[in-house]
């Protein structure tokens, strides 16, 4: 019997020292699998019951139970200690120094081009216009043909630009949106403004950029006249630049309008007397406009004997530069934070 009790003690010691030596959950798992499973030496001790008398069984059974309890206690203590050590290690690794200064994110401002675009669109929306943005990539058909600029027309020369293939190009003006709008309206009268990017081969200097922005306007109805165009533009330009500005229409030429005009406003810098900004003319050109050419109406499905319309095209870069006193167009496209944040308006 003594031998048996000694054996229990030996096996228990062996198991407990394996538990004590465990460094992580893998070691613990190994102890459970190798030393405490049904096939382990410890479990095999049960086979001695058969060889013992009733009294001896009681003594042996008690010793075995005490050993089992000891082992279970040690095991759970060790598991708890390992878990705590692991949590502590993790905490140390993830330690945050809340006294460190944070990152400062500066918010920018709205690009003046978008600022001006918003302003112009809301003026026209308040006059009952809808807004439509045509695609940046346009077909030769809409960009030129539908604007009354056939294949060999000299007006193409100025705008022949960035072709993606023989019949597709980055649109060179927002005017094709006029034709797309007419197609959508199917003969019904309408008023629309179409903002967007345009692309043309050009010098890249302080006044020119290969990418720029325009807003196109188009009104089609019965009995629309040049007086409507003049009144609308006067209202629009005075809202944008101030009541004191004078408006001047000069005869001009565009293939898609007849008659065509160029529209100037009196110079804000010198009040019309003449200065370096207006090149001593007292006026600054701000947009092109005219009465929609009968060919353009016809191609759009409108009978020029019944319907007439006016159209205009405003260059936003020019307007933004005038309005904010920007001297280099490239500033509008380089996204320099120092430039853009000057136009912060707190609208976020
Ligand atoms: N599409 C012209 C351009 O880019 C601008 C323009 C002029 C648009 C007269 C019009 C217009 O709608 O009537 O130079």
mmCIF file of C-alpha atoms and ligand atoms in Angstrom:
data_model
loop_
_atom_site.group_PDB
_atom_site.id
_atom_site.type_symbol
_atom_site.label_atom_id
_atom_site.label_comp_id
_atom_site.label_asym_id
_atom_site.label_seq_id
_atom_site.Cartn_x
_atom_site.Cartn_y
_atom_site.Cartn_z
ATOM 1 C CA UNK A 1 0.000 0.000 0.000
ATOM 2 C CA UNK A 2 2.797 2.339 0.901
ATOM 3 C CA UNK A 3 4.342 1.705 -2.470
ATOM 4 C CA UNK A 4 1.087 2.677 -4.134
ATOM 5 C CA UNK A 5 0.772 5.905 -2.153
ATOM 6 C CA UNK A 6 4.353 6.705 -3.051
ATOM 7 C CA UNK A 7 3.587 6.080 -6.686
ATOM 8 C CA UNK A 8 0.626 8.459 -6.540
ATOM 9 C CA UNK A 9 2.851 11.112 -4.935
ATOM 10 C CA UNK A 10 5.578 10.626 -7.550
ATOM 11 C CA UNK A 11 3.225 10.920 -10.499
ATOM 12 C CA UNK A 12 1.535 13.943 -8.933
ATOM 13 C CA UNK A 13 4.888 15.674 -8.396
ATOM 14 C CA UNK A 14 5.860 14.956 -11.966
ATOM 15 C CA UNK A 15 2.590 16.432 -13.264
ATOM 16 C CA UNK A 16 2.761 19.465 -10.994
ATOM 17 C CA UNK A 17 6.321 20.252 -11.984
ATOM 18 C CA UNK A 18 5.241 20.025 -15.654
ATOM 19 C CA UNK A 19 2.424 22.454 -14.885
ATOM 20 C CA UNK A 20 4.826 24.813 -13.100
ATOM 21 C CA UNK A 21 7.223 24.695 -16.022
ATOM 22 C CA UNK A 22 4.483 25.627 -18.551
ATOM 23 C CA UNK A 23 5.149 28.936 -20.242
ATOM 24 C CA UNK A 24 2.034 29.318 -22.361
ATOM 25 C CA UNK A 25 -1.252 27.763 -23.360
ATOM 26 C CA UNK A 26 0.491 25.294 -25.683
ATOM 27 C CA UNK A 27 2.475 23.855 -22.766
ATOM 28 C CA UNK A 28 -0.737 23.595 -20.723
ATOM 29 C CA UNK A 29 -2.464 21.804 -23.580
ATOM 30 C CA UNK A 30 0.472 19.371 -23.788
ATOM 31 C CA UNK A 31 0.187 18.617 -20.047
ATOM 32 C CA UNK A 32 -3.529 17.916 -20.427
ATOM 33 C CA UNK A 33 -3.042 15.732 -23.482
ATOM 34 C CA UNK A 34 0.003 13.797 -22.315
ATOM 35 C CA UNK A 35 -0.229 13.594 -18.534
ATOM 36 C CA UNK A 36 -3.934 13.815 -17.740
ATOM 37 C CA UNK A 37 -5.681 12.042 -20.592
ATOM 38 C CA UNK A 38 -7.424 8.662 -20.233
ATOM 39 C CA UNK A 39 -4.288 6.927 -21.508
ATOM 40 C CA UNK A 40 -1.952 8.730 -19.091
ATOM 41 C CA UNK A 41 0.046 7.122 -16.328
ATOM 42 C CA UNK A 42 -2.086 8.995 -13.809
ATOM 43 C CA UNK A 43 -5.357 7.584 -15.147
ATOM 44 C CA UNK A 44 -3.790 4.132 -15.234
ATOM 45 C CA UNK A 45 -3.458 4.195 -11.438
ATOM 46 C CA UNK A 46 -7.134 3.231 -11.288
ATOM 47 C CA UNK A 47 -6.253 -0.312 -12.344
ATOM 48 C CA UNK A 48 -4.839 -1.039 -8.853
ATOM 49 C CA UNK A 49 -8.301 -0.938 -7.260
ATOM 50 C CA UNK A 50 -8.940 -4.483 -8.322
ATOM 51 C CA UNK A 51 -5.940 -5.752 -6.375
ATOM 52 C CA UNK A 52 -6.858 -4.042 -3.089
ATOM 53 C CA UNK A 53 -8.938 -4.955 -0.038
ATOM 54 C CA UNK A 54 -11.984 -2.851 0.819
ATOM 55 C CA UNK A 55 -10.117 -0.751 3.460
ATOM 56 C CA UNK A 56 -7.152 -0.283 1.187
ATOM 57 C CA UNK A 57 -9.454 0.844 -1.600
ATOM 58 C CA UNK A 58 -10.817 3.572 0.622
ATOM 59 C CA UNK A 59 -7.340 4.801 1.527
ATOM 60 C CA UNK A 60 -6.096 4.514 -2.033
ATOM 61 C CA UNK A 61 -9.197 6.223 -3.438
ATOM 62 C CA UNK A 62 -8.884 9.116 -0.989
ATOM 63 C CA UNK A 63 -5.207 9.606 -1.828
ATOM 64 C CA UNK A 64 -6.036 9.546 -5.494
ATOM 65 C CA UNK A 65 -8.822 12.121 -5.053
ATOM 66 C CA UNK A 66 -6.595 14.440 -3.059
ATOM 67 C CA UNK A 67 -3.934 14.193 -5.780
ATOM 68 C CA UNK A 68 -6.554 14.883 -8.484
ATOM 69 C CA UNK A 69 -7.812 17.927 -6.624
ATOM 70 C CA UNK A 70 -4.271 19.210 -6.079
ATOM 71 C CA UNK A 71 -3.486 18.852 -9.755
ATOM 72 C CA UNK A 72 -6.762 20.535 -10.806
ATOM 73 C CA UNK A 73 -6.083 23.472 -8.461
ATOM 74 C CA UNK A 74 -2.545 23.940 -9.692
ATOM 75 C CA UNK A 75 -3.691 23.723 -13.248
ATOM 76 C CA UNK A 76 -6.362 26.388 -12.923
ATOM 77 C CA UNK A 77 -4.034 28.673 -10.947
ATOM 78 C CA UNK A 78 -1.411 28.343 -13.627
ATOM 79 C CA UNK A 79 -3.914 28.999 -16.433
ATOM 80 C CA UNK A 80 -5.135 32.116 -14.660
ATOM 81 C CA UNK A 81 -1.582 33.383 -14.086
ATOM 82 C CA UNK A 82 -0.696 32.810 -17.740
ATOM 83 C CA UNK A 83 -3.782 34.699 -18.926
ATOM 84 C CA UNK A 84 -2.998 37.609 -16.642
ATOM 85 C CA UNK A 85 0.605 37.743 -17.831
ATOM 86 C CA UNK A 86 -0.587 37.727 -21.426
ATOM 87 C CA UNK A 87 -3.031 40.594 -20.812
ATOM 88 C CA UNK A 88 -0.338 42.601 -19.068
ATOM 89 C CA UNK A 89 2.087 42.083 -21.941
ATOM 90 C CA UNK A 90 -0.566 43.249 -24.406
ATOM 91 C CA UNK A 91 -1.378 46.275 -22.312
ATOM 92 C CA UNK A 92 2.262 47.270 -22.137
ATOM 93 C CA UNK A 93 2.602 46.931 -25.898
ATOM 94 C CA UNK A 94 -0.516 48.998 -26.591
ATOM 95 C CA UNK A 95 0.283 51.692 -24.101
ATOM 96 C CA UNK A 96 -0.906 55.115 -25.252
ATOM 97 C CA UNK A 97 0.773 58.297 -24.266
ATOM 98 C CA UNK A 98 -2.216 60.582 -24.037
ATOM 99 C CA UNK A 99 0.016 63.549 -23.299
ATOM 100 C CA UNK A 100 1.559 63.497 -26.790
ATOM 101 C CA UNK A 101 0.335 66.351 -29.021
ATOM 102 C CA UNK A 102 -2.190 65.208 -31.662
ATOM 103 C CA UNK A 103 -2.076 65.598 -35.435
ATOM 104 C CA UNK A 104 -3.548 68.845 -36.638
ATOM 105 C CA UNK A 105 -5.719 68.582 -39.737
ATOM 106 C CA UNK A 106 -6.256 71.851 -41.510
ATOM 107 C CA UNK A 107 -9.397 72.143 -43.556
ATOM 108 C CA UNK A 108 -9.041 73.828 -46.919
ATOM 109 C CA UNK A 109 -11.533 75.980 -48.754
ATOM 110 C CA UNK A 110 -13.786 75.597 -51.745
ATOM 111 C CA UNK A 111 -11.949 76.076 -55.020
ATOM 112 C CA UNK A 112 -12.975 79.502 -56.390
ATOM 113 C CA UNK A 113 -14.058 77.835 -59.632
ATOM 114 C CA UNK A 114 -16.674 75.793 -57.801
ATOM 115 C CA UNK A 115 -17.606 78.779 -55.696
ATOM 116 C CA UNK A 116 -18.322 80.799 -58.835
ATOM 117 C CA UNK A 117 -20.065 77.855 -60.488
ATOM 118 C CA UNK A 118 -22.400 77.473 -57.503
ATOM 119 C CA UNK A 119 -23.152 81.166 -57.476
ATOM 120 C CA UNK A 120 -23.960 81.316 -61.196
ATOM 121 C CA UNK A 121 -26.061 78.152 -61.128
ATOM 122 C CA UNK A 122 -28.127 79.433 -58.236
ATOM 123 C CA UNK A 123 -28.788 82.720 -60.051
ATOM 124 C CA UNK A 124 -30.140 80.778 -63.031
ATOM 125 C CA UNK A 125 -32.001 78.215 -60.939
ATOM 126 C CA UNK A 126 -33.776 81.143 -59.268
ATOM 127 C CA UNK A 127 -34.904 82.163 -62.772
ATOM 128 C CA UNK A 128 -36.420 78.745 -63.420
ATOM 129 C CA UNK A 129 -33.546 77.087 -65.264
ATOM 130 C CA UNK A 130 -32.730 73.410 -64.845
ATOM 131 C CA UNK A 131 -29.168 72.145 -64.551
ATOM 132 C CA UNK A 132 -27.717 69.450 -66.800
ATOM 133 C CA UNK A 133 -24.110 68.274 -66.959
ATOM 134 C CA UNK A 134 -23.168 66.668 -70.234
ATOM 135 C CA UNK A 135 -20.315 64.162 -70.510
ATOM 136 C CA UNK A 136 -16.644 65.261 -70.442
ATOM 137 C CA UNK A 137 -15.884 62.781 -73.220
ATOM 138 C CA UNK A 138 -17.922 63.761 -76.235
ATOM 139 C CA UNK A 139 -18.514 62.543 -79.779
ATOM 140 C CA UNK A 140 -17.428 64.548 -82.784
ATOM 141 C CA UNK A 141 -21.124 64.537 -83.699
ATOM 142 C CA UNK A 142 -22.302 66.451 -80.616
ATOM 143 C CA UNK A 143 -19.172 68.548 -80.096
ATOM 144 C CA UNK A 144 -19.047 69.835 -83.676
ATOM 145 C CA UNK A 145 -21.677 68.581 -86.159
ATOM 146 C CA UNK A 146 -24.670 69.396 -83.989
ATOM 147 C CA UNK A 147 -23.170 72.809 -83.244
ATOM 148 C CA UNK A 148 -23.260 73.601 -86.946
ATOM 149 C CA UNK A 149 -19.512 73.030 -87.343
ATOM 150 C CA UNK A 150 -19.186 70.462 -90.150
ATOM 151 C CA UNK A 151 -16.066 68.401 -90.781
ATOM 152 C CA UNK A 152 -14.116 70.935 -92.855
ATOM 153 C CA UNK A 153 -15.396 74.097 -91.161
ATOM 154 C CA UNK A 154 -12.561 76.496 -90.261
ATOM 155 C CA UNK A 155 -14.026 77.010 -86.760
ATOM 156 C CA UNK A 156 -12.781 73.518 -85.935
ATOM 157 C CA UNK A 157 -9.207 74.682 -86.177
ATOM 158 C CA UNK A 158 -9.418 76.682 -82.958
ATOM 159 C CA UNK A 159 -10.976 73.834 -81.017
ATOM 160 C CA UNK A 160 -9.405 70.764 -82.622
ATOM 161 C CA UNK A 161 -8.066 69.250 -79.518
ATOM 162 C CA UNK A 162 -7.717 66.062 -77.525
ATOM 163 C CA UNK A 163 -9.043 63.166 -79.567
ATOM 164 C CA UNK A 164 -9.352 59.748 -77.973
ATOM 165 C CA UNK A 165 -10.043 58.175 -81.362
ATOM 166 C CA UNK A 166 -11.240 59.436 -84.733
ATOM 167 C CA UNK A 167 -14.723 60.330 -83.538
ATOM 168 C CA UNK A 168 -14.354 60.872 -79.781
ATOM 169 C CA UNK A 169 -12.700 63.737 -77.954
ATOM 170 C CA UNK A 170 -12.483 65.518 -74.617
ATOM 171 C CA UNK A 171 -15.190 68.119 -75.197
ATOM 172 C CA UNK A 172 -13.784 71.443 -76.299
ATOM 173 C CA UNK A 173 -16.767 73.450 -74.997
ATOM 174 C CA UNK A 174 -19.979 72.861 -73.046
ATOM 175 C CA UNK A 175 -22.104 73.661 -76.124
ATOM 176 C CA UNK A 176 -22.698 69.988 -77.048
ATOM 177 C CA UNK A 177 -24.784 69.744 -73.854
ATOM 178 C CA UNK A 178 -27.242 72.047 -75.688
ATOM 179 C CA UNK A 179 -27.792 69.444 -78.388
ATOM 180 C CA UNK A 180 -28.099 66.605 -75.888
ATOM 181 C CA UNK A 181 -30.694 68.621 -73.993
ATOM 182 C CA UNK A 182 -32.703 69.271 -77.162
ATOM 183 C CA UNK A 183 -32.680 65.531 -77.879
ATOM 184 C CA UNK A 184 -34.003 64.834 -74.396
ATOM 185 C CA UNK A 185 -36.742 67.488 -74.530
ATOM 186 C CA UNK A 186 -38.151 66.208 -77.849
ATOM 187 C CA UNK A 187 -39.586 69.481 -79.133
ATOM 188 C CA UNK A 188 -40.738 70.907 -75.771
ATOM 189 C CA UNK A 189 -39.649 74.428 -74.676
ATOM 190 C CA UNK A 190 -37.072 74.577 -71.854
ATOM 191 C CA UNK A 191 -34.352 76.591 -70.097
ATOM 192 C CA UNK A 192 -31.146 74.968 -68.981
ATOM 193 C CA UNK A 193 -27.657 75.734 -67.678
ATOM 194 C CA UNK A 194 -24.906 73.177 -68.260
ATOM 195 C CA UNK A 195 -21.706 73.504 -66.212
ATOM 196 C CA UNK A 196 -18.551 71.501 -66.738
ATOM 197 C CA UNK A 197 -14.924 71.000 -67.671
ATOM 198 C CA UNK A 198 -13.657 71.676 -71.192
ATOM 199 C CA UNK A 199 -10.377 70.833 -72.862
ATOM 200 C CA UNK A 200 -8.458 72.473 -75.685
ATOM 201 C CA UNK A 201 -4.920 72.500 -76.901
ATOM 202 C CA UNK A 202 -3.639 75.860 -75.791
ATOM 203 C CA UNK A 203 -0.599 77.571 -74.393
ATOM 204 C CA UNK A 204 -0.286 76.885 -70.695
ATOM 205 C CA UNK A 205 0.521 80.284 -69.259
ATOM 206 C CA UNK A 206 -0.908 82.754 -66.746
ATOM 207 C CA UNK A 207 -4.007 83.352 -68.888
ATOM 208 C CA UNK A 208 -4.448 80.005 -70.701
ATOM 209 C CA UNK A 209 -4.939 76.446 -69.602
ATOM 210 C CA UNK A 210 -5.578 73.235 -71.569
ATOM 211 C CA UNK A 211 -8.374 72.532 -69.090
ATOM 212 C CA UNK A 212 -10.947 75.127 -68.129
ATOM 213 C CA UNK A 213 -14.569 75.411 -67.089
ATOM 214 C CA UNK A 214 -17.667 76.804 -68.726
ATOM 215 C CA UNK A 215 -21.351 77.188 -68.100
ATOM 216 C CA UNK A 216 -23.560 76.917 -71.121
ATOM 217 C CA UNK A 217 -27.044 78.401 -71.152
ATOM 218 C CA UNK A 218 -29.901 77.629 -73.508
ATOM 219 C CA UNK A 219 -33.502 78.808 -73.660
ATOM 220 C CA UNK A 220 -35.897 77.572 -76.334
ATOM 221 C CA UNK A 221 -39.513 78.673 -76.634
ATOM 222 C CA UNK A 222 -41.892 80.441 -78.947
ATOM 223 C CA UNK A 223 -41.057 84.129 -79.493
ATOM 224 C CA UNK A 224 -37.663 84.305 -77.770
ATOM 225 C CA UNK A 225 -35.743 87.377 -78.971
ATOM 226 C CA UNK A 226 -32.383 89.096 -78.604
ATOM 227 C CA UNK A 227 -34.045 91.411 -76.051
ATOM 228 C CA UNK A 228 -34.668 88.370 -73.829
ATOM 229 C CA UNK A 229 -31.010 87.431 -74.139
ATOM 230 C CA UNK A 230 -29.861 90.936 -73.273
ATOM 231 C CA UNK A 231 -32.228 91.280 -70.316
ATOM 232 C CA UNK A 232 -31.254 87.876 -68.926
ATOM 233 C CA UNK A 233 -27.519 88.502 -69.229
ATOM 234 C CA UNK A 234 -27.815 91.963 -67.725
ATOM 235 C CA UNK A 235 -29.671 90.587 -64.718
ATOM 236 C CA UNK A 236 -27.193 87.731 -64.362
ATOM 237 C CA UNK A 237 -24.038 89.831 -64.656
ATOM 238 C CA UNK A 238 -25.294 92.529 -62.290
ATOM 239 C CA UNK A 239 -26.178 89.884 -59.701
ATOM 240 C CA UNK A 240 -22.729 88.384 -60.058
ATOM 241 C CA UNK A 241 -20.584 91.521 -60.279
ATOM 242 C CA UNK A 242 -22.758 94.214 -58.694
ATOM 243 C CA UNK A 243 -25.512 96.591 -59.778
ATOM 244 C CA UNK A 244 -23.065 99.281 -60.856
ATOM 245 C CA UNK A 245 -21.648 97.290 -63.743
ATOM 246 C CA UNK A 246 -22.597 98.251 -67.265
ATOM 247 C CA UNK A 247 -23.172 95.637 -69.925
ATOM 248 C CA UNK A 248 -22.113 95.949 -73.546
ATOM 249 C CA UNK A 249 -22.977 93.682 -76.469
ATOM 250 C CA UNK A 250 -20.639 93.566 -79.458
ATOM 251 C CA UNK A 251 -21.362 91.818 -82.727
ATOM 252 C CA UNK A 252 -19.355 88.609 -83.130
ATOM 253 C CA UNK A 253 -19.406 85.231 -84.846
ATOM 254 C CA UNK A 254 -20.127 81.708 -83.635
ATOM 255 C CA UNK A 255 -21.253 78.957 -86.011
ATOM 256 C CA UNK A 256 -24.097 77.902 -83.712
ATOM 257 C CA UNK A 257 -25.700 81.330 -83.224
ATOM 258 C CA UNK A 258 -27.048 83.953 -85.594
ATOM 259 C CA UNK A 259 -26.711 86.789 -84.768
ATOM 260 C CA UNK A 260 -23.818 86.288 -82.340
ATOM 261 C CA UNK A 261 -22.527 88.677 -79.715
ATOM 262 C CA UNK A 262 -19.676 89.035 -77.327
ATOM 263 C CA UNK A 263 -20.639 90.466 -73.953
ATOM 264 C CA UNK A 264 -18.479 92.840 -71.927
ATOM 265 C CA UNK A 265 -18.898 94.337 -68.465
ATOM 266 C CA UNK A 266 -17.502 97.674 -67.378
ATOM 267 C CA UNK A 267 -14.180 97.356 -65.562
ATOM 268 C CA UNK A 268 -14.507 97.326 -61.774
ATOM 269 C CA UNK A 269 -10.937 98.469 -61.306
ATOM 270 C CA UNK A 270 -11.242 101.812 -63.115
ATOM 271 C CA UNK A 271 -15.034 102.128 -63.396
ATOM 272 C CA UNK A 272 -14.791 102.355 -67.191
ATOM 273 C CA UNK A 273 -12.068 105.004 -67.438
ATOM 274 C CA UNK A 274 -9.403 102.621 -68.679
ATOM 275 C CA UNK A 275 -6.609 100.821 -66.815
ATOM 276 C CA UNK A 276 -4.149 97.948 -67.220
ATOM 277 C CA UNK A 277 -6.761 95.328 -66.255
ATOM 278 C CA UNK A 278 -9.169 96.336 -69.037
ATOM 279 C CA UNK A 279 -6.285 97.205 -71.340
ATOM 280 C CA UNK A 280 -7.485 100.803 -71.440
ATOM 281 C CA UNK A 281 -10.819 99.889 -73.014
ATOM 282 C CA UNK A 282 -12.948 100.377 -69.893
ATOM 283 C CA UNK A 283 -14.642 97.014 -70.577
ATOM 284 C CA UNK A 284 -13.810 93.360 -69.985
ATOM 285 C CA UNK A 285 -15.124 90.536 -72.160
ATOM 286 C CA UNK A 286 -16.916 87.886 -70.103
ATOM 287 C CA UNK A 287 -18.942 85.662 -72.408
ATOM 288 C CA UNK A 288 -20.162 84.713 -75.859
ATOM 289 C CA UNK A 289 -23.833 84.462 -76.786
ATOM 290 C CA UNK A 290 -26.390 84.699 -79.550
ATOM 291 C CA UNK A 291 -29.679 83.535 -81.011
ATOM 292 C CA UNK A 292 -29.656 79.799 -81.675
ATOM 293 C CA UNK A 293 -28.861 79.147 -85.348
ATOM 294 C CA UNK A 294 -31.812 77.695 -87.304
ATOM 295 C CA UNK A 295 -29.650 74.718 -88.324
ATOM 296 C CA UNK A 296 -28.985 73.900 -84.676
ATOM 297 C CA UNK A 297 -32.702 74.118 -83.906
ATOM 298 C CA UNK A 298 -33.555 71.902 -86.866
ATOM 299 C CA UNK A 299 -30.997 69.252 -85.970
ATOM 300 C CA UNK A 300 -32.417 69.276 -82.421
ATOM 301 C CA UNK A 301 -35.939 68.617 -83.687
ATOM 302 C CA UNK A 302 -37.289 72.173 -83.303
ATOM 303 C CA UNK A 303 -38.997 73.986 -86.196
ATOM 304 C CA UNK A 304 -37.190 77.366 -86.546
ATOM 305 C CA UNK A 305 -40.405 78.855 -87.941
ATOM 306 C CA UNK A 306 -42.172 78.153 -84.660
ATOM 307 C CA UNK A 307 -39.403 78.144 -82.057
ATOM 308 C CA UNK A 308 -36.481 80.422 -81.397
ATOM 309 C CA UNK A 309 -33.912 80.492 -78.622
ATOM 310 C CA UNK A 310 -30.870 82.132 -77.171
ATOM 311 C CA UNK A 311 -27.662 80.595 -75.922
ATOM 312 C CA UNK A 312 -24.588 81.731 -74.093
ATOM 313 C CA UNK A 313 -21.282 80.326 -72.904
ATOM 314 C CA UNK A 314 -19.426 81.698 -69.874
ATOM 315 C CA UNK A 315 -15.823 80.863 -69.037
ATOM 316 C CA UNK A 316 -15.684 80.307 -65.301
ATOM 317 C CA UNK A 317 -11.920 80.672 -64.984
ATOM 318 C CA UNK A 318 -12.085 84.214 -66.314
ATOM 319 C CA UNK A 319 -14.980 85.094 -64.025
ATOM 320 C CA UNK A 320 -13.275 83.626 -60.952
ATOM 321 C CA UNK A 321 -10.047 85.468 -61.773
ATOM 322 C CA UNK A 322 -11.903 88.753 -62.191
ATOM 323 C CA UNK A 323 -14.032 88.298 -59.127
ATOM 324 C CA UNK A 324 -11.228 87.309 -56.773
ATOM 325 C CA UNK A 325 -8.344 89.211 -58.381
ATOM 326 C CA UNK A 326 -6.428 86.036 -59.300
ATOM 327 C CA UNK A 327 -3.607 86.777 -61.717
ATOM 328 C CA UNK A 328 -2.519 83.256 -62.761
ATOM 329 C CA UNK A 329 -5.039 80.704 -64.067
ATOM 330 C CA UNK A 330 -2.715 77.852 -63.046
ATOM 331 C CA UNK A 331 -3.395 78.642 -59.385
ATOM 332 C CA UNK A 332 -6.922 77.357 -59.957
ATOM 333 C CA UNK A 333 -5.695 73.887 -60.896
ATOM 334 C CA UNK A 334 -2.639 73.158 -58.755
ATOM 335 C CA UNK A 335 -4.531 72.607 -55.507
ATOM 336 C CA UNK A 336 -1.981 74.440 -53.427
ATOM 337 C CA UNK A 337 -3.354 74.594 -49.920
ATOM 338 C CA UNK A 338 -1.968 78.080 -49.336
ATOM 339 C CA UNK A 339 -4.012 79.292 -52.304
ATOM 340 C CA UNK A 340 -7.252 77.407 -51.744
ATOM 341 C CA UNK A 341 -7.554 78.145 -48.034
ATOM 342 C CA UNK A 342 -7.890 81.845 -48.778
ATOM 343 C CA UNK A 343 -11.357 81.038 -50.075
ATOM 344 C CA UNK A 344 -12.547 79.348 -46.906
ATOM 345 C CA UNK A 345 -16.152 80.179 -46.291
ATOM 346 C CA UNK A 346 -17.041 77.806 -43.486
ATOM 347 C CA UNK A 347 -19.598 75.932 -45.528
ATOM 348 C CA UNK A 348 -18.587 72.406 -44.449
HETATM 349 N N1 LIG B 1 -18.879 77.522 -77.212
HETATM 350 C C1 LIG B 1 -18.237 78.821 -77.245
HETATM 351 C C2 LIG B 1 -16.764 78.666 -76.913
HETATM 352 O O1 LIG B 1 -16.409 77.763 -76.252
HETATM 353 C C3 LIG B 1 -18.883 79.742 -76.257
HETATM 354 C C4 LIG B 1 -20.255 80.140 -76.670
HETATM 355 C C5 LIG B 1 -20.457 81.241 -77.460
HETATM 356 C C6 LIG B 1 -21.331 79.367 -76.280
HETATM 357 C C7 LIG B 1 -21.708 81.614 -77.872
HETATM 358 C C8 LIG B 1 -22.620 79.733 -76.696
HETATM 359 C C9 LIG B 1 -22.782 80.870 -77.496
HETATM 360 O O2 LIG B 1 -23.704 79.031 -76.346
HETATM 361 O O3 LIG B 1 -24.034 81.226 -77.883
HETATM 362 O O4 LIG B 1 -15.993 79.490 -77.299
#
